[in-house]
Amino acid sequence: MGMLRKFHQSQAISSDYQYQAAVISGLIELNKRREERMTAVESELKIRKAATPGGMPSEDEKGTCEIPCVKKKRKKTATTRLSTVWYEWYTREPRLWMSEASRQQVSNSSNTVVFMKLFLDDGFTLDEHLKSFKEAAIVYGERAEERVVAFLARRGITARGAGII
């Protein structure tokens, strides 16, 4: 009885392997066809790009282009000054890290403020209960921004925005 059971188990395992091999073969065939289609599309794009100076389609080709010839535009936003991020971090209500701001924004702001703190050699003290709290936040933020920009300029970096740091 034991030999017969082992025989059936080996047949079941064998049929599982055959099924898996068939699935793998099918996937390989799909990938080959996809590669062929991609190669055809890429070669068509290279031909069209080479046909016109600068790689842009000519006016008469634009109407007959089967493949969309749309160039994605880069999103442009205004540069956020470092001192603005500093001021927002310390004075915004509710606090940035407790608000519904995206985690990416909170992380970027936190990293920017921590980096700016490195350039306040003499330290700083902000007391929320003083009337001059917001003015002090502006002063410290601008001082740190000046020093960060000077540090970056010495290294040939002209960036001034908070997203770069």
PDB file of C-alpha atoms in Angstrom:
ATOM      1  CA  MET A   1       0.000   0.000   0.000  1.00  0.00           C
ATOM      2  CA  GLY A   2       2.867   2.349   0.797  1.00  0.00           C
ATOM      3  CA  MET A   3       4.403   1.934  -2.688  1.00  0.00           C
ATOM      4  CA  LEU A   4       1.108   2.774  -4.394  1.00  0.00           C
ATOM      5  CA  ARG A   5       0.676   5.930  -2.279  1.00  0.00           C
ATOM      6  CA  LYS A   6       4.224   7.081  -3.116  1.00  0.00           C
ATOM      7  CA  PHE A   7       3.527   6.437  -6.811  1.00  0.00           C
ATOM      8  CA  HIS A   8       0.359   8.611  -6.740  1.00  0.00           C
ATOM      9  CA  GLN A   9       2.179  11.329  -4.799  1.00  0.00           C
ATOM     10  CA  SER A  10       5.015  11.367  -7.313  1.00  0.00           C
ATOM     11  CA  GLN A  11       2.468  11.620 -10.161  1.00  0.00           C
ATOM     12  CA  ALA A  12       0.748  14.536  -8.389  1.00  0.00           C
ATOM     13  CA  ILE A  13       4.064  16.285  -7.873  1.00  0.00           C
ATOM     14  CA  SER A  14       4.984  15.591 -11.477  1.00  0.00           C
ATOM     15  CA  SER A  15       1.701  17.096 -12.713  1.00  0.00           C
ATOM     16  CA  ASP A  16       2.285  20.162 -10.482  1.00  0.00           C
ATOM     17  CA  TYR A  17       5.727  20.608 -12.024  1.00  0.00           C
ATOM     18  CA  GLN A  18       4.266  20.212 -15.510  1.00  0.00           C
ATOM     19  CA  TYR A  19       1.628  22.840 -14.766  1.00  0.00           C
ATOM     20  CA  GLN A  20       4.225  25.245 -13.353  1.00  0.00           C
ATOM     21  CA  ALA A  21       6.479  24.634 -16.351  1.00  0.00           C
ATOM     22  CA  ALA A  22       3.567  25.400 -18.694  1.00  0.00           C
ATOM     23  CA  VAL A  23       2.772  28.633 -16.831  1.00  0.00           C
ATOM     24  CA  ILE A  24       6.428  29.687 -16.909  1.00  0.00           C
ATOM     25  CA  SER A  25       6.648  28.923 -20.630  1.00  0.00           C
ATOM     26  CA  GLY A  26       3.541  31.014 -21.239  1.00  0.00           C
ATOM     27  CA  LEU A  27       4.982  33.933 -19.272  1.00  0.00           C
ATOM     28  CA  ILE A  28       8.262  33.697 -21.162  1.00  0.00           C
ATOM     29  CA  GLU A  29       6.361  33.786 -24.450  1.00  0.00           C
ATOM     30  CA  LEU A  30       4.374  36.844 -23.302  1.00  0.00           C
ATOM     31  CA  ASN A  31       7.591  38.624 -22.342  1.00  0.00           C
ATOM     32  CA  LYS A  32       9.136  37.829 -25.739  1.00  0.00           C
ATOM     33  CA  ARG A  33       6.111  39.311 -27.526  1.00  0.00           C
ATOM     34  CA  ARG A  34       6.190  42.370 -25.275  1.00  0.00           C
ATOM     35  CA  GLU A  35       9.902  42.854 -26.003  1.00  0.00           C
ATOM     36  CA  GLU A  36       9.197  42.632 -29.750  1.00  0.00           C
ATOM     37  CA  ARG A  37       6.427  45.243 -29.508  1.00  0.00           C
ATOM     38  CA  MET A  38       8.607  47.549 -27.402  1.00  0.00           C
ATOM     39  CA  THR A  39      11.469  47.224 -29.887  1.00  0.00           C
ATOM     40  CA  ALA A  40       9.123  48.063 -32.759  1.00  0.00           C
ATOM     41  CA  VAL A  41       7.742  51.123 -30.958  1.00  0.00           C
ATOM     42  CA  GLU A  42      11.197  52.338 -29.916  1.00  0.00           C
ATOM     43  CA  SER A  43      12.602  51.944 -33.420  1.00  0.00           C
ATOM     44  CA  GLU A  44       9.636  53.907 -34.820  1.00  0.00           C
ATOM     45  CA  LEU A  45      10.287  56.699 -32.327  1.00  0.00           C
ATOM     46  CA  LYS A  46      14.012  56.744 -33.157  1.00  0.00           C
ATOM     47  CA  ILE A  47      13.244  56.999 -36.877  1.00  0.00           C
ATOM     48  CA  ARG A  48      10.867  59.899 -36.325  1.00  0.00           C
ATOM     49  CA  LYS A  49      13.287  61.641 -33.990  1.00  0.00           C
ATOM     50  CA  ALA A  50      16.151  61.298 -36.462  1.00  0.00           C
ATOM     51  CA  ALA A  51      13.992  62.560 -39.355  1.00  0.00           C
ATOM     52  CA  THR A  52      13.701  66.099 -37.977  1.00  0.00           C
ATOM     53  CA  PRO A  53      16.327  68.461 -36.594  1.00  0.00           C
ATOM     54  CA  GLY A  54      16.267  68.664 -32.831  1.00  0.00           C
ATOM     55  CA  GLY A  55      14.325  65.428 -32.581  1.00  0.00           C
ATOM     56  CA  MET A  56      10.943  67.171 -32.761  1.00  0.00           C
ATOM     57  CA  PRO A  57       8.334  65.968 -35.278  1.00  0.00           C
ATOM     58  CA  SER A  58       7.730  68.265 -38.214  1.00  0.00           C
ATOM     59  CA  GLU A  59       4.378  70.023 -38.633  1.00  0.00           C
ATOM     60  CA  ASP A  60       3.060  67.508 -41.182  1.00  0.00           C
ATOM     61  CA  GLU A  61       4.159  64.549 -39.026  1.00  0.00           C
ATOM     62  CA  LYS A  62       2.350  65.853 -35.968  1.00  0.00           C
ATOM     63  CA  GLY A  63      -1.013  65.161 -37.563  1.00  0.00           C
ATOM     64  CA  THR A  64      -0.082  61.625 -38.627  1.00  0.00           C
ATOM     65  CA  CYS A  65       1.670  60.532 -35.468  1.00  0.00           C
ATOM     66  CA  GLU A  66       0.107  57.279 -34.287  1.00  0.00           C
ATOM     67  CA  ILE A  67       1.992  57.393 -31.006  1.00  0.00           C
ATOM     68  CA  PRO A  68       1.215  60.373 -28.782  1.00  0.00           C
ATOM     69  CA  CYS A  69       3.991  62.947 -29.228  1.00  0.00           C
ATOM     70  CA  VAL A  70       3.201  64.838 -26.053  1.00  0.00           C
ATOM     71  CA  LYS A  71       6.092  66.079 -23.984  1.00  0.00           C
ATOM     72  CA  LYS A  72       5.283  66.180 -20.285  1.00  0.00           C
ATOM     73  CA  LYS A  73       5.660  69.586 -18.752  1.00  0.00           C
ATOM     74  CA  ARG A  74       7.602  69.866 -15.551  1.00  0.00           C
ATOM     75  CA  LYS A  75       5.613  71.214 -12.659  1.00  0.00           C
ATOM     76  CA  LYS A  76       7.015  74.531 -11.593  1.00  0.00           C
ATOM     77  CA  THR A  77       6.353  76.016  -8.214  1.00  0.00           C
ATOM     78  CA  ALA A  78       7.723  79.062  -6.541  1.00  0.00           C
ATOM     79  CA  THR A  79      10.886  78.545  -4.522  1.00  0.00           C
ATOM     80  CA  THR A  80      10.197  78.378  -0.808  1.00  0.00           C
ATOM     81  CA  ARG A  81      12.747  80.365   1.146  1.00  0.00           C
ATOM     82  CA  LEU A  82      14.497  78.607   4.001  1.00  0.00           C
ATOM     83  CA  SER A  83      13.448  81.302   6.454  1.00  0.00           C
ATOM     84  CA  THR A  84       9.817  80.755   5.431  1.00  0.00           C
ATOM     85  CA  VAL A  85      10.052  77.063   6.308  1.00  0.00           C
ATOM     86  CA  TRP A  86      11.735  77.993   9.602  1.00  0.00           C
ATOM     87  CA  TYR A  87       9.017  80.527  10.467  1.00  0.00           C
ATOM     88  CA  GLU A  88       6.222  78.122   9.557  1.00  0.00           C
ATOM     89  CA  TRP A  89       7.801  75.336  11.601  1.00  0.00           C
ATOM     90  CA  TYR A  90       7.894  77.409  14.783  1.00  0.00           C
ATOM     91  CA  THR A  91       4.782  79.602  14.461  1.00  0.00           C
ATOM     92  CA  ARG A  92       2.136  77.660  12.547  1.00  0.00           C
ATOM     93  CA  GLU A  93      -1.005  76.700  14.447  1.00  0.00           C
ATOM     94  CA  PRO A  94      -1.676  73.806  14.638  1.00  0.00           C
ATOM     95  CA  ARG A  95       1.958  72.820  14.613  1.00  0.00           C
ATOM     96  CA  LEU A  96       3.105  71.420  11.301  1.00  0.00           C
ATOM     97  CA  TRP A  97       3.917  68.012  12.754  1.00  0.00           C
ATOM     98  CA  MET A  98       0.450  67.824  14.360  1.00  0.00           C
ATOM     99  CA  SER A  99      -1.516  69.158  11.384  1.00  0.00           C
ATOM    100  CA  GLU A 100      -2.951  67.267   8.460  1.00  0.00           C
ATOM    101  CA  ALA A 101       0.017  68.146   6.252  1.00  0.00           C
ATOM    102  CA  SER A 102       1.469  65.298   4.233  1.00  0.00           C
ATOM    103  CA  ARG A 103       4.166  63.242   5.879  1.00  0.00           C
ATOM    104  CA  GLN A 104       6.491  64.228   3.041  1.00  0.00           C
ATOM    105  CA  GLN A 105       5.992  67.930   3.764  1.00  0.00           C
ATOM    106  CA  VAL A 106       6.504  67.421   7.500  1.00  0.00           C
ATOM    107  CA  SER A 107       9.658  65.392   6.871  1.00  0.00           C
ATOM    108  CA  ASN A 108      11.078  67.926   4.403  1.00  0.00           C
ATOM    109  CA  SER A 109      10.348  70.820   6.752  1.00  0.00           C
ATOM    110  CA  SER A 110      11.831  68.993   9.721  1.00  0.00           C
ATOM    111  CA  ASN A 111      15.011  68.142   7.818  1.00  0.00           C
ATOM    112  CA  THR A 112      15.340  71.723   6.583  1.00  0.00           C
ATOM    113  CA  VAL A 113      14.926  73.207  10.067  1.00  0.00           C
ATOM    114  CA  VAL A 114      17.369  70.743  11.629  1.00  0.00           C
ATOM    115  CA  PHE A 115      19.927  71.533   8.915  1.00  0.00           C
ATOM    116  CA  MET A 116      19.461  75.260   9.479  1.00  0.00           C
ATOM    117  CA  LYS A 117      19.991  74.837  13.236  1.00  0.00           C
ATOM    118  CA  LEU A 118      23.515  73.637  12.493  1.00  0.00           C
ATOM    119  CA  PHE A 119      24.367  77.135  11.283  1.00  0.00           C
ATOM    120  CA  LEU A 120      23.231  78.947  14.422  1.00  0.00           C
ATOM    121  CA  ASP A 121      26.542  78.639  16.247  1.00  0.00           C
ATOM    122  CA  ASP A 122      25.477  80.923  19.074  1.00  0.00           C
ATOM    123  CA  GLY A 123      22.228  78.997  19.580  1.00  0.00           C
ATOM    124  CA  PHE A 124      18.769  80.476  19.832  1.00  0.00           C
ATOM    125  CA  THR A 125      15.924  80.761  22.288  1.00  0.00           C
ATOM    126  CA  LEU A 126      12.286  81.076  21.322  1.00  0.00           C
ATOM    127  CA  ASP A 127       9.693  81.650  24.034  1.00  0.00           C
ATOM    128  CA  GLU A 128       6.122  81.331  22.753  1.00  0.00           C
ATOM    129  CA  HIS A 129       4.788  83.444  25.610  1.00  0.00           C
ATOM    130  CA  LEU A 130       6.700  86.596  24.641  1.00  0.00           C
ATOM    131  CA  LYS A 131       5.157  89.216  22.368  1.00  0.00           C
ATOM    132  CA  SER A 132       8.295  89.245  20.251  1.00  0.00           C
ATOM    133  CA  PHE A 133       8.152  85.469  19.645  1.00  0.00           C
ATOM    134  CA  LYS A 134       7.256  85.689  15.949  1.00  0.00           C
ATOM    135  CA  GLU A 135       9.741  88.467  15.285  1.00  0.00           C
ATOM    136  CA  ALA A 136      12.473  86.417  16.969  1.00  0.00           C
ATOM    137  CA  ALA A 137      11.535  83.416  14.823  1.00  0.00           C
ATOM    138  CA  ILE A 138      11.922  85.582  11.709  1.00  0.00           C
ATOM    139  CA  VAL A 139      15.294  86.930  12.846  1.00  0.00           C
ATOM    140  CA  TYR A 140      16.709  83.496  13.666  1.00  0.00           C
ATOM    141  CA  GLY A 141      15.323  82.027  10.438  1.00  0.00           C
ATOM    142  CA  GLU A 142      16.849  84.769   8.289  1.00  0.00           C
ATOM    143  CA  ARG A 143      20.185  84.508  10.107  1.00  0.00           C
ATOM    144  CA  ALA A 144      20.283  80.748   9.578  1.00  0.00           C
ATOM    145  CA  GLU A 145      19.231  81.167   5.941  1.00  0.00           C
ATOM    146  CA  GLU A 146      22.052  83.646   5.268  1.00  0.00           C
ATOM    147  CA  ARG A 147      24.604  81.270   6.741  1.00  0.00           C
ATOM    148  CA  VAL A 148      23.258  78.234   4.866  1.00  0.00           C
ATOM    149  CA  VAL A 149      23.272  80.099   1.543  1.00  0.00           C
ATOM    150  CA  ALA A 150      26.823  81.337   2.204  1.00  0.00           C
ATOM    151  CA  PHE A 151      27.914  77.794   3.059  1.00  0.00           C
ATOM    152  CA  LEU A 152      26.384  76.424  -0.143  1.00  0.00           C
ATOM    153  CA  ALA A 153      27.834  79.279  -2.230  1.00  0.00           C
ATOM    154  CA  ARG A 154      31.349  78.439  -1.008  1.00  0.00           C
ATOM    155  CA  ARG A 155      30.821  74.983  -2.461  1.00  0.00           C
ATOM    156  CA  GLY A 156      29.517  76.291  -5.789  1.00  0.00           C
ATOM    157  CA  ILE A 157      25.861  75.497  -5.106  1.00  0.00           C
ATOM    158  CA  THR A 158      23.498  78.285  -6.141  1.00  0.00           C
ATOM    159  CA  ALA A 159      20.300  76.688  -4.838  1.00  0.00           C
ATOM    160  CA  ARG A 160      18.349  78.756  -2.352  1.00  0.00           C
ATOM    161  CA  GLY A 161      15.100  76.827  -2.010  1.00  0.00           C
ATOM    162  CA  ALA A 162      14.003  74.632   0.850  1.00  0.00           C
ATOM    163  CA  GLY A 163      13.289  71.659  -1.401  1.00  0.00           C
ATOM    164  CA  ILE A 164      16.929  71.404  -2.456  1.00  0.00           C
ATOM    165  CA  ILE A 165      18.380  71.017   1.013  1.00  0.00           C
TER     166      ILE A 165
END
